[in-house]
Tab-separated table of C-alpha atoms in Angstrom:
chain	number	residue	atom	x	y	z
F	4	MET	CA	0.000	0.000	0.000
F	5	PRO	CA	1.588	3.362	-1.007
F	6	PHE	CA	2.263	5.921	1.690
F	7	ALA	CA	2.463	9.703	1.665
F	8	GLY	CA	5.606	11.421	2.918
F	9	THR	CA	4.107	11.612	6.411
F	10	GLY	CA	3.627	7.859	6.662
F	11	VAL	CA	-0.137	8.117	6.137
F	12	PRO	CA	-1.361	5.486	3.638
F	13	THR	CA	-2.696	6.994	0.430
F	14	ALA	CA	-5.659	4.633	0.323
F	15	THR	CA	-9.402	5.092	0.279
F	16	PHE	CA	-11.562	4.020	3.206
F	17	ILE	CA	-12.798	1.072	1.159
F	18	GLU	CA	-9.267	-0.074	0.281
F	19	LEU	CA	-8.398	-0.005	3.988
F	20	PHE	CA	-11.576	-1.924	4.853
F	21	GLN	CA	-11.012	-4.516	2.131
F	22	ALA	CA	-7.458	-5.065	3.366
F	23	CYS	CA	-8.971	-6.116	6.715
F	24	VAL	CA	-11.347	-8.471	4.897
F	25	GLN	CA	-8.441	-10.100	3.060
F	26	GLN	CA	-6.287	-10.412	6.189
F	27	ALA	CA	-8.945	-11.990	8.422
F	28	PRO	CA	-12.213	-12.708	6.582
F	29	HIS	CA	-13.701	-14.680	9.477
F	30	ALA	CA	-12.826	-12.159	12.192
F	31	PRO	CA	-15.825	-10.429	13.842
F	32	ALA	CA	-16.567	-7.033	12.293
F	33	LEU	CA	-19.970	-5.881	13.589
F	34	ASP	CA	-21.975	-6.663	16.725
F	35	CYS	CA	-25.567	-5.426	16.452
F	36	ALA	CA	-28.937	-6.616	17.793
F	37	GLY	CA	-27.488	-9.856	19.111
F	38	THR	CA	-25.889	-10.811	15.792
F	39	VAL	CA	-22.173	-10.747	15.023
F	40	TRP	CA	-21.137	-10.264	11.397
F	41	THR	CA	-17.711	-11.342	10.162
F	42	TYR	CA	-15.649	-9.133	7.876
F	43	GLN	CA	-16.459	-11.454	4.971
F	44	GLU	CA	-20.211	-11.347	5.670
F	45	LEU	CA	-20.192	-7.568	5.995
F	46	ASN	CA	-18.161	-7.234	2.807
F	47	THR	CA	-20.455	-9.538	0.828
F	48	ALA	CA	-23.570	-7.606	1.859
F	49	ALA	CA	-21.868	-4.297	1.040
F	50	ASN	CA	-20.744	-5.609	-2.357
F	51	ARG	CA	-24.317	-6.455	-3.316
F	52	TYR	CA	-25.331	-2.918	-2.369
F	53	ALA	CA	-22.444	-1.481	-4.384
F	54	HIS	CA	-23.175	-3.402	-7.589
F	55	TRP	CA	-26.865	-2.534	-7.290
F	56	LEU	CA	-26.090	1.181	-6.910
F	57	ILE	CA	-23.565	1.114	-9.748
F	58	GLY	CA	-26.246	-0.431	-11.943
F	59	LEU	CA	-28.471	2.530	-11.095
F	60	GLY	CA	-25.797	4.897	-12.412
F	61	ILE	CA	-24.345	5.965	-9.049
F	62	GLY	CA	-20.615	6.548	-8.671
F	63	PRO	CA	-17.783	8.879	-7.606
F	64	GLU	CA	-18.586	12.522	-6.794
F	65	GLN	CA	-22.244	11.694	-6.379
F	66	THR	CA	-23.970	11.772	-3.015
F	67	VAL	CA	-26.422	9.224	-1.649
F	68	ALA	CA	-28.556	10.175	1.342
F	69	LEU	CA	-28.780	7.487	4.011
F	70	ALA	CA	-32.079	7.651	5.919
F	71	VAL	CA	-31.903	4.278	7.634
F	72	PRO	CA	-32.352	3.675	11.379
F	73	ARG	CA	-29.425	2.404	13.422
F	74	SER	CA	-28.952	-1.236	12.391
F	75	ALA	CA	-26.604	-3.619	10.611
F	76	GLU	CA	-28.436	-2.644	7.406
F	77	GLN	CA	-27.364	0.956	7.986
F	78	ILE	CA	-23.697	-0.058	8.086
F	79	THR	CA	-23.842	-2.394	5.072
F	80	ALA	CA	-25.653	0.270	3.048
F	81	LEU	CA	-23.062	2.876	4.036
F	82	LEU	CA	-20.234	0.586	2.949
F	83	GLY	CA	-22.078	-0.187	-0.279
F	84	ILE	CA	-22.415	3.505	-1.092
F	85	MET	CA	-18.685	4.002	-0.590
F	86	LYS	CA	-17.805	0.858	-2.547
F	87	ALA	CA	-19.803	2.274	-5.470
F	88	GLY	CA	-17.493	5.290	-5.208
F	89	ALA	CA	-20.185	7.673	-3.976
F	90	ALA	CA	-20.307	9.750	-0.791
F	91	TYR	CA	-22.820	9.025	1.943
F	92	LEU	CA	-24.978	11.771	3.443
F	93	PRO	CA	-26.503	10.675	6.775
F	94	TRP	CA	-29.991	11.919	7.562
F	95	ASP	CA	-31.190	11.976	11.156
F	96	LEU	CA	-34.828	10.891	11.021
F	97	THR	CA	-35.573	12.764	14.259
F	98	HIS	CA	-34.889	16.063	12.484
F	99	PRO	CA	-37.851	18.099	11.186
F	100	PRO	CA	-38.820	17.384	7.550
F	101	GLN	CA	-37.978	21.012	6.716
F	102	ARG	CA	-34.327	20.454	7.677
F	103	LEU	CA	-34.135	17.281	5.606
F	104	ALA	CA	-35.784	19.075	2.683
F	105	TYR	CA	-33.162	21.833	2.888
F	106	MET	CA	-30.354	19.275	2.932
F	107	ALA	CA	-31.891	17.499	-0.059
F	108	ALA	CA	-32.127	20.726	-2.059
F	109	ASP	CA	-28.619	21.824	-1.066
F	110	ALA	CA	-26.755	18.528	-1.525
F	111	ALA	CA	-28.835	17.238	-4.468
F	112	PRO	CA	-28.297	13.541	-3.675
F	113	ALA	CA	-28.527	11.106	-6.563
F	114	ALA	CA	-30.706	8.829	-4.428
F	115	VAL	CA	-32.127	8.413	-0.939
F	116	LEU	CA	-31.828	5.022	0.762
F	117	THR	CA	-34.470	4.338	3.398
F	118	THR	CA	-36.749	1.663	4.851
F	119	ARG	CA	-40.513	1.236	4.733
F	120	ALA	CA	-40.832	2.341	8.356
F	121	ALA	CA	-38.581	5.375	7.904
F	122	ALA	CA	-39.986	6.525	4.552
F	123	ALA	CA	-42.991	8.139	6.226
F	124	ARG	CA	-40.646	10.569	7.995
F	125	LEU	CA	-39.046	11.847	4.792
F	126	PRO	CA	-40.073	15.192	3.297
F	127	ALA	CA	-42.543	15.058	0.438
F	128	ASP	CA	-41.652	15.776	-3.191
F	129	LEU	CA	-37.972	14.802	-3.047
F	130	ALA	CA	-36.244	15.290	-6.395
F	131	ALA	CA	-34.002	12.264	-5.816
F	132	ASP	CA	-35.088	8.672	-6.292
F	133	VAL	CA	-36.215	7.165	-2.975
F	134	LEU	CA	-35.022	3.555	-2.759
F	135	VAL	CA	-36.779	1.521	-0.062
F	136	LEU	CA	-34.278	-1.115	1.014
F	137	ASP	CA	-36.731	-3.596	2.514
F	138	ALA	CA	-39.249	-3.421	-0.337
F	139	PRO	CA	-39.642	-6.842	-2.032
F	140	ASP	CA	-38.408	-5.682	-5.448
F	141	THR	CA	-35.344	-4.008	-3.936
F	142	LEU	CA	-34.479	-7.050	-1.829
F	143	SER	CA	-34.807	-9.271	-4.890
F	144	ALA	CA	-32.621	-6.982	-7.011
F	145	ARG	CA	-29.831	-6.954	-4.422
F	146	ARG	CA	-29.909	-10.728	-3.960
F	147	ASP	CA	-29.123	-11.091	-7.668
F	148	MET	CA	-26.057	-8.837	-7.463
F	149	PRO	CA	-22.447	-10.165	-7.492
F	150	GLN	CA	-20.789	-10.890	-4.145
F	151	ARG	CA	-17.310	-9.853	-5.309
F	152	ASP	CA	-15.631	-6.514	-4.652
F	153	PRO	CA	-16.392	-3.996	-7.419
F	154	ALA	CA	-13.388	-3.616	-9.711
F	155	ALA	CA	-12.128	-0.238	-10.885
F	156	THR	CA	-13.633	-1.032	-14.282
F	157	ASP	CA	-17.066	-1.497	-12.668
F	158	LEU	CA	-17.150	2.059	-11.300
F	159	ARG	CA	-18.757	4.868	-13.267
F	160	ALA	CA	-15.546	6.925	-12.903
F	161	PRO	CA	-12.107	6.483	-11.290
F	162	LEU	CA	-12.023	6.678	-7.473
F	163	SER	CA	-9.079	8.155	-5.559
F	164	VAL	CA	-8.304	9.594	-2.129
F	165	ALA	CA	-9.222	13.023	-3.532
F	166	ASN	CA	-12.859	11.985	-3.957
F	167	THR	CA	-15.537	12.843	-1.408
F	168	ALA	CA	-16.202	10.088	1.146
F	169	TYR	CA	-19.080	11.646	3.075
F	170	VAL	CA	-21.075	14.832	3.584
F	171	ILE	CA	-22.245	15.955	7.023
F	172	TYR	CA	-24.405	18.953	7.809
F	173	THR	CA	-23.521	21.089	10.819
F	174	SER	CA	-25.614	23.823	12.408
F	175	GLY	CA	-23.646	26.568	10.661
F	176	SER	CA	-22.797	29.983	12.092
F	177	THR	CA	-25.968	31.491	10.590
F	178	GLY	CA	-28.274	28.828	12.012
F	179	ARG	CA	-28.836	27.376	8.553
F	180	PRO	CA	-27.397	23.850	8.106
F	181	LYS	CA	-24.011	23.844	6.400
F	182	GLY	CA	-22.810	20.887	4.347
F	183	VAL	CA	-19.205	19.807	4.882
F	184	THR	CA	-17.556	17.436	2.397
F	185	VAL	CA	-14.689	15.213	3.531
F	186	THR	CA	-12.373	13.211	1.287
F	187	HIS	CA	-10.912	9.734	1.565
F	188	ALA	CA	-7.510	11.338	2.174
F	189	GLY	CA	-8.891	12.828	5.373
F	190	LEU	CA	-10.074	9.394	6.483
F	191	ALA	CA	-6.645	7.878	5.825
F	192	ALA	CA	-5.090	10.509	8.102
F	193	LEU	CA	-7.789	9.853	10.696
F	194	ARG	CA	-6.964	6.145	10.628
F	195	ALA	CA	-3.306	6.896	11.318
F	196	GLU	CA	-4.346	8.812	14.429
F	197	ALA	CA	-6.759	6.068	15.517
F	198	VAL	CA	-3.937	3.542	15.300
F	199	ARG	CA	-1.661	5.788	17.386
F	200	VAL	CA	-4.204	6.795	20.023
F	201	GLY	CA	-5.977	3.458	20.270
F	202	GLU	CA	-2.910	1.251	19.776
F	203	LEU	CA	-4.833	-0.406	16.946
F	204	GLY	CA	-1.965	-1.509	14.725
F	205	ASN	CA	-3.736	-4.853	14.620
F	206	GLY	CA	-7.308	-4.204	15.656
F	207	ARG	CA	-8.312	-7.849	16.088
F	208	GLY	CA	-9.533	-8.500	19.605
F	209	HIS	CA	-10.566	-4.882	20.147
F	210	ARG	CA	-14.217	-3.808	20.421
F	211	VAL	CA	-15.010	-0.219	19.395
F	212	LEU	CA	-18.266	1.371	20.551
F	213	GLN	CA	-20.255	3.229	17.866
F	214	TYR	CA	-21.947	5.721	20.198
F	215	ALA	CA	-22.626	8.765	18.022
F	216	ALA	CA	-25.343	8.806	15.380
F	217	LEU	CA	-24.091	8.910	11.781
F	218	SER	CA	-25.289	12.513	11.478
F	219	PHE	CA	-22.556	13.497	13.975
F	220	ASP	CA	-19.027	13.326	12.627
F	221	MET	CA	-17.769	11.676	15.824
F	222	SER	CA	-19.321	8.531	14.333
F	223	VAL	CA	-16.734	8.606	11.543
F	224	TRP	CA	-13.940	8.219	14.096
F	225	ASP	CA	-15.581	5.041	15.434
F	226	LEU	CA	-16.130	3.610	11.940
F	227	VAL	CA	-12.527	4.271	10.963
F	228	ALA	CA	-11.102	2.990	14.262
F	229	ALA	CA	-12.937	-0.316	13.860
F	230	LEU	CA	-13.455	-1.158	10.204
F	231	THR	CA	-10.067	-0.058	8.828
F	232	THR	CA	-7.987	-1.782	11.530
F	233	GLY	CA	-9.687	-5.163	11.849
F	234	ALA	CA	-11.472	-4.408	15.128
F	235	LEU	CA	-15.115	-5.152	15.960
F	236	LEU	CA	-17.684	-2.331	15.779
F	237	VAL	CA	-20.222	-2.515	18.624
F	238	LEU	CA	-23.428	-0.853	17.394
F	239	PRO	CA	-26.117	-0.344	20.066
F	240	GLU	CA	-29.630	-0.700	18.722
F	241	GLN	CA	-30.763	2.324	20.730
F	242	GLU	CA	-29.465	5.839	20.127
F	243	GLN	CA	-28.644	8.355	22.863
F	244	LEU	CA	-27.922	5.786	25.564
F	245	VAL	CA	-26.865	7.335	28.878
F	246	GLY	CA	-26.452	6.441	32.528
F	247	GLU	CA	-26.958	2.885	33.744
F	248	GLU	CA	-28.082	1.619	30.315
F	249	LEU	CA	-24.881	2.794	28.646
F	250	ALA	CA	-22.694	1.444	31.459
F	251	ALA	CA	-24.442	-1.935	31.252
F	252	LEU	CA	-24.050	-2.112	27.476
F	253	MET	CA	-20.336	-1.288	27.627
F	254	ALA	CA	-19.814	-4.002	30.243
F	255	GLU	CA	-21.971	-6.620	28.495
F	256	ARG	CA	-20.418	-6.048	25.059
F	257	GLU	CA	-16.905	-5.861	26.593
F	258	VAL	CA	-16.119	-2.537	24.906
F	259	THR	CA	-12.381	-1.813	24.763
F	260	HIS	CA	-12.481	1.546	22.925
F	261	ALA	CA	-15.062	4.318	23.295
F	262	THR	CA	-15.473	7.959	22.301
F	263	LEU	CA	-18.006	9.945	24.313
F	264	PRO	CA	-18.942	13.558	25.042
F	265	PRO	CA	-17.994	14.532	28.623
F	266	SER	CA	-21.643	15.255	29.446
F	267	VAL	CA	-22.575	11.658	28.556
F	268	LEU	CA	-19.645	10.253	30.528
F	269	ALA	CA	-20.829	12.246	33.544
F	270	THR	CA	-24.178	10.390	33.521
F	271	LEU	CA	-22.577	7.000	34.207
F	272	PRO	CA	-23.107	5.726	37.763
F	273	ALA	CA	-20.415	6.183	40.405
F	274	GLY	CA	-17.839	3.412	40.237
F	275	THR	CA	-18.341	2.727	36.521
F	276	ALA	CA	-14.834	3.910	35.628
F	277	ALA	CA	-13.287	1.247	37.855
F	278	ALA	CA	-15.840	-1.422	36.908
F	279	LEU	CA	-15.186	-1.203	33.152
F	280	GLY	CA	-11.928	-3.111	33.303
F	281	ARG	CA	-11.995	-4.027	29.601
F	282	LEU	CA	-12.136	-0.364	28.533
F	283	ARG	CA	-8.559	0.313	27.438
F	284	VAL	CA	-8.887	3.572	25.483
F	285	LEU	CA	-11.339	6.413	26.087
F	286	VAL	CA	-11.553	9.572	23.969
F	287	VAL	CA	-13.638	12.524	25.140
F	288	GLY	CA	-14.586	15.293	22.738
F	289	GLY	CA	-17.324	17.437	21.287
F	290	GLU	CA	-17.406	19.716	24.325
F	291	ALA	CA	-15.140	20.886	27.153
F	292	SER	CA	-13.959	18.293	29.657
F	293	THR	CA	-13.050	18.829	33.331
F	294	PRO	CA	-10.099	17.907	35.576
F	295	ALA	CA	-12.464	15.927	37.823
F	296	LEU	CA	-13.614	13.769	34.928
F	297	VAL	CA	-10.017	13.176	33.852
F	298	ALA	CA	-9.030	12.193	37.389
F	299	GLU	CA	-11.887	9.689	37.560
F	300	TRP	CA	-11.470	8.101	34.138
F	301	GLY	CA	-7.729	8.482	33.522
F	302	THR	CA	-6.720	5.623	35.815
F	303	GLY	CA	-6.312	2.152	34.354
F	304	ARG	CA	-6.673	3.169	30.709
F	305	ARG	CA	-5.456	5.607	28.058
F	306	LEU	CA	-7.590	8.766	28.189
F	307	PHE	CA	-7.448	11.433	25.475
F	308	ASN	CA	-9.106	14.806	24.977
F	309	ALA	CA	-9.868	15.509	21.305
F	310	TYR	CA	-10.779	18.744	19.590
F	311	GLY	CA	-11.542	19.817	16.046
F	312	PRO	CA	-14.093	21.137	13.569
F	313	THR	CA	-16.029	18.924	11.169
F	314	GLU	CA	-14.034	20.390	8.276
F	315	ALA	CA	-10.832	18.883	9.718
F	316	THR	CA	-12.169	15.301	9.412
F	317	VAL	CA	-13.585	14.992	12.938
F	318	TRP	CA	-10.533	15.986	15.007
F	319	ALA	CA	-7.574	18.340	14.628
F	320	THR	CA	-5.748	17.951	17.963
F	321	PHE	CA	-5.312	15.342	20.691
F	322	ALA	CA	-4.104	15.620	24.293
F	323	GLY	CA	-3.063	12.558	26.234
F	324	PRO	CA	-2.774	10.083	27.662
F	325	LEU	CA	-4.143	12.211	30.510
F	326	GLY	CA	-3.946	11.493	34.219
F	327	ASP	CA	-4.980	14.523	36.228
F	328	GLY	CA	-4.732	18.290	36.245
F	329	ALA	CA	-5.591	20.621	33.372
F	330	VAL	CA	-7.326	19.406	30.211
F	331	PRO	CA	-5.532	20.897	27.178
F	332	ILE	CA	-6.685	20.464	23.584
F	333	GLY	CA	-3.256	19.018	22.837
F	334	THR	CA	-1.125	18.955	19.724
F	335	ALA	CA	-1.898	18.503	16.047
F	336	MET	CA	-2.831	14.998	14.975
F	337	THR	CA	-1.008	12.964	12.356
F	338	ASP	CA	-0.619	14.762	9.014
F	339	ALA	CA	-2.008	18.057	10.410
F	340	ARG	CA	-0.757	21.396	11.701
F	341	ALA	CA	-2.279	23.576	14.404
F	342	TYR	CA	-1.948	27.371	14.506
F	343	LEU	CA	-2.611	29.529	17.557
F	344	LEU	CA	-3.916	32.882	16.358
F	345	GLY	CA	-3.862	35.911	18.620
């Protein structure tokens, strides 16, 4: 695999994922709703999605909106979109239809992937084709698709690290949602940092919690940390878990790596930090942390404070491992520079 001068691999997210499939096809890749998918099973399902989308004319520098509830289907569809060369645009189905309609008009997705249950929450009169994934005709069409990885000659156009990998809408300084496009090159740099911070040179045996919804870019960090290193992605069926429910899930699923906002971490019952003995690496970000939180959670594991805007591919700086005292935003992550402006 070629590397840039910084040591960051010049590979797309899908190339990094497929390398994990080739290295350990029977290793666990996804744990969701009581079912564990291997890398080979996840790859096969994603390949069927990819060939189906390619057949519909979808490819690089096109965007596909993903309006699918949290599930294994959500992850396989996301991978299929990227394997077709397109960028995924996550839609939060709890958002008002007006916000989704604005995003649809602004991003002009080539298609919208959804389910029968979720379709009722989509705005009316979408210009894009709405593809209902669990409709009988759609299920039948995907079953007939090849199981192999799409070749470069299958794609509608060449795919490189310069192509867009995903689009996420932030609140924007004006209050109007702002679309941010991120390339595969940014994800390759993010993987390098995940390997450093999480000690994920060989991810097998590690279990990464997917806490954030796909509409929050923190979710990208979890996807990269798991599915490009060979680790297992733990996907809770319920969104916005907090308190005792979150603590119980992390213990039951034996989570080794987690990324959480400090406010969510603060909801966990007293004694949880010591009880989660399998939790080896914890990243806090998205909002300011506190010395008290660091003192509680920085013992017995590697604790990092992360900071960065969506435009920087999730994070820009990392501080840690932290033990106690002040909570800085740290230094620039791999393949990045930080400037302090007065």
